[in-house]
mmCIF file of C-alpha atoms in Angstrom:
data_model
loop_
_atom_site.group_PDB
_atom_site.id
_atom_site.type_symbol
_atom_site.label_atom_id
_atom_site.label_comp_id
_atom_site.label_asym_id
_atom_site.label_seq_id
_atom_site.Cartn_x
_atom_site.Cartn_y
_atom_site.Cartn_z
ATOM 1 C CA MET A 1 126.270 141.623 87.669
ATOM 2 C CA PHE A 2 127.085 137.873 89.811
ATOM 3 C CA ARG A 3 130.284 138.691 89.586
ATOM 4 C CA SER A 4 130.477 142.609 90.075
ATOM 5 C CA CYS A 5 128.286 141.927 93.412
ATOM 6 C CA ALA A 6 130.749 138.159 94.187
ATOM 7 C CA ALA A 7 131.596 138.977 97.290
ATOM 8 C CA VAL A 8 128.132 140.761 98.882
ATOM 9 C CA TRP A 9 127.359 136.404 97.667
ATOM 10 C CA ALA A 10 130.199 135.138 99.938
ATOM 11 C CA ARG A 11 129.722 137.707 103.524
ATOM 12 C CA GLN A 12 127.933 136.185 106.233
ATOM 13 C CA PRO A 13 126.006 138.081 107.985
ATOM 14 C CA ARG A 14 124.009 139.187 104.891
ATOM 15 C CA SER A 15 124.159 142.724 105.717
ATOM 16 C CA ALA A 16 121.628 145.496 104.497
ATOM 17 C CA ALA A 17 124.461 147.559 102.664
ATOM 18 C CA GLY A 18 125.204 144.228 100.800
ATOM 19 C CA LEU A 19 121.343 143.901 99.372
ATOM 20 C CA GLU A 20 121.133 147.539 98.662
ATOM 21 C CA LYS A 21 124.001 146.730 96.725
ATOM 22 C CA LEU A 22 122.616 144.203 95.015
ATOM 23 C CA VAL A 23 119.900 145.707 94.318
ATOM 24 C CA LYS A 24 121.672 148.723 92.217
ATOM 25 C CA ALA A 25 123.152 146.404 90.161
ATOM 26 C CA ALA A 26 120.226 144.255 89.304
ATOM 27 C CA PHE A 27 117.558 146.515 88.468
ATOM 28 C CA GLY A 28 119.755 149.560 87.876
ATOM 29 C CA VAL A 29 118.044 151.462 91.084
ATOM 30 C CA GLU A 30 118.627 153.251 94.033
ATOM 31 C CA ALA A 31 117.850 151.241 96.879
ATOM 32 C CA ARG A 32 117.218 152.136 101.090
ATOM 33 C CA VAL A 33 117.108 149.130 103.701
ATOM 34 C CA GLU A 34 115.298 150.501 107.028
ATOM 35 C CA PRO A 35 115.291 147.072 109.546
ATOM 36 C CA PHE A 36 113.140 146.095 112.196
ATOM 37 C CA ARG A 37 109.601 146.242 110.519
ATOM 38 C CA GLY A 38 107.830 144.048 113.132
ATOM 39 C CA ALA A 39 106.020 141.421 112.287
ATOM 40 C CA TRP A 40 103.536 138.994 115.103
ATOM 41 C CA ILE A 41 104.012 135.386 115.251
ATOM 42 C CA ASP A 42 101.977 132.486 116.206
ATOM 43 C CA LEU A 43 103.508 130.028 117.994
ATOM 44 C CA PRO A 44 103.616 126.705 117.757
ATOM 45 C CA GLU A 45 101.129 123.948 119.472
ATOM 46 C CA GLU A 46 103.561 122.496 121.234
ATOM 47 C CA ASP A 47 105.207 125.845 122.590
ATOM 48 C CA LEU A 48 102.030 126.944 124.174
ATOM 49 C CA THR A 49 102.396 127.680 128.187
ATOM 50 C CA ARG A 50 100.249 125.332 129.412
ATOM 51 C CA LEU A 51 99.849 124.666 133.309
ATOM 52 C CA GLY A 52 98.893 120.894 135.639
ATOM 53 C CA GLY A 53 99.462 117.496 134.245
ATOM 54 C CA ARG A 54 102.291 116.034 132.618
ATOM 55 C CA ASP A 55 102.487 117.706 129.592
ATOM 56 C CA ALA A 56 102.811 120.720 131.675
ATOM 57 C CA GLY A 57 105.913 121.663 129.410
ATOM 58 C CA ASN A 58 106.174 125.689 128.983
ATOM 59 C CA ALA A 59 104.764 126.354 132.229
ATOM 60 C CA ARG A 60 108.460 126.948 134.339
ATOM 61 C CA LEU A 61 107.889 130.725 135.643
ATOM 62 C CA GLY A 62 110.608 133.798 135.382
ATOM 63 C CA SER A 63 111.853 131.125 132.442
ATOM 64 C CA THR A 64 109.908 129.672 129.954
ATOM 65 C CA ALA A 65 106.474 130.339 130.466
ATOM 66 C CA LEU A 66 104.304 132.668 127.839
ATOM 67 C CA LEU A 67 101.327 134.065 127.532
ATOM 68 C CA GLY A 68 98.497 133.956 124.641
ATOM 69 C CA SER A 69 99.349 132.290 121.238
ATOM 70 C CA ARG A 70 101.324 134.556 119.689
ATOM 71 C CA VAL A 71 104.903 136.730 120.473
ATOM 72 C CA PHE A 72 106.197 140.110 118.481
ATOM 73 C CA ASP A 73 109.720 139.607 117.396
ATOM 74 C CA ALA A 74 110.622 143.254 116.352
ATOM 75 C CA SER A 75 113.295 142.194 113.644
ATOM 76 C CA ALA A 76 110.747 139.870 111.910
ATOM 77 C CA GLY A 77 111.344 141.595 108.418
ATOM 78 C CA ILE A 78 112.031 144.455 106.649
ATOM 79 C CA THR A 79 110.555 147.962 104.459
ATOM 80 C CA LEU A 80 112.711 147.751 101.131
ATOM 81 C CA ARG A 81 113.052 151.341 99.446
ATOM 82 C CA LEU A 82 113.103 151.767 96.367
ATOM 83 C CA GLY A 83 113.709 154.780 94.416
ATOM 84 C CA PRO A 84 113.122 158.046 93.245
ATOM 85 C CA LEU A 85 111.962 156.320 90.469
ATOM 86 C CA THR A 86 110.438 157.104 87.002
ATOM 87 C CA GLU A 87 107.514 156.830 86.208
ATOM 88 C CA ALA A 88 108.507 152.923 83.212
ATOM 89 C CA GLN A 89 110.278 152.509 86.665
ATOM 90 C CA ARG A 90 108.371 152.253 88.939
ATOM 91 C CA ARG A 91 105.944 150.117 87.179
ATOM 92 C CA MET A 92 107.691 147.276 86.019
ATOM 93 C CA PHE A 93 107.456 146.482 90.088
ATOM 94 C CA LEU A 94 104.046 146.879 90.034
ATOM 95 C CA PRO A 95 102.592 143.512 90.626
ATOM 96 C CA PRO A 96 101.335 141.736 87.099
ATOM 97 C CA PRO A 97 100.821 141.769 84.786
ATOM 98 C CA ALA A 98 101.783 145.338 85.098
ATOM 99 C CA GLY A 99 105.032 145.426 86.514
ATOM 100 C CA THR A 100 107.889 142.974 84.620
ATOM 101 C CA CYS A 101 110.730 143.163 87.587
ATOM 102 C CA ARG A 102 108.422 142.724 90.623
ATOM 103 C CA ALA A 103 109.368 138.141 90.810
ATOM 104 C CA ASP A 104 112.822 138.654 90.197
ATOM 105 C CA LEU A 105 112.935 141.567 92.576
ATOM 106 C CA LEU A 106 110.954 139.500 95.541
ATOM 107 C CA ALA A 107 113.517 136.097 94.815
ATOM 108 C CA LEU A 108 116.255 138.095 95.029
ATOM 109 C CA VAL A 109 115.750 139.085 98.181
ATOM 110 C CA ARG A 110 114.607 135.750 99.307
ATOM 111 C CA TRP A 111 118.330 134.162 97.727
ATOM 112 C CA TYR A 112 119.862 136.893 99.920
ATOM 113 C CA LEU A 113 118.068 137.073 103.003
ATOM 114 C CA GLY A 114 115.883 133.797 103.150
ATOM 115 C CA ASP A 115 112.793 133.389 105.087
ATOM 116 C CA MET A 116 112.207 137.285 106.100
ATOM 117 C CA GLY A 117 109.330 139.836 105.135
ATOM 118 C CA CYS A 118 110.153 142.234 103.253
ATOM 119 C CA GLU A 119 107.855 145.394 102.557
ATOM 120 C CA ILE A 120 108.670 147.514 99.001
ATOM 121 C CA VAL A 121 107.959 150.959 98.575
ATOM 122 C CA LEU A 122 108.082 152.497 95.289
ATOM 123 C CA GLU A 123 109.316 156.371 95.856
ATOM 124 C CA ARG A 124 108.390 158.586 92.737
ATOM 125 C CA GLN A 125 110.406 161.381 91.380
ATOM 126 C CA GLY A 126 109.364 164.646 93.134
ATOM 127 C CA GLY A 127 106.627 162.526 95.284
ATOM 128 C CA THR A 128 105.404 160.303 98.047
ATOM 129 C CA GLY A 129 105.769 156.745 98.209
ATOM 130 C CA ARG A 130 102.907 153.516 97.657
ATOM 131 C CA LYS A 131 103.923 150.204 99.765
ATOM 132 C CA TYR A 132 103.297 146.850 98.560
ATOM 133 C CA GLY A 133 104.325 144.021 101.361
ATOM 134 C CA CYS A 134 106.143 141.176 100.001
#
């Protein structure tokens, strides 16, 4: 698998099409990546806005001031849709102990994309999908 996908691994930046190709090569199932699954990100204490005093970091109106302790990141993650899957294929991607491929799929996604949120949707043949977060 790795030889047939060597160009995908070498290419920067990583792409949705590259991840789809890797998943198909590794697991033999169709995959579709839907980018821009947003999430709220908690800000570290030192990045919060403080007014007055000597430690008034991030308090410059119009440039660095923030309101609140978290921000919404529209590109924090992806949705990875697998399928349509047969019942046997769907069971492979369920959480353990039923699923045998889920940990490998998550490792592949993290290896390719790094630290990024991923929601996995398993689509049945002739049916709707079921969501699993990671």
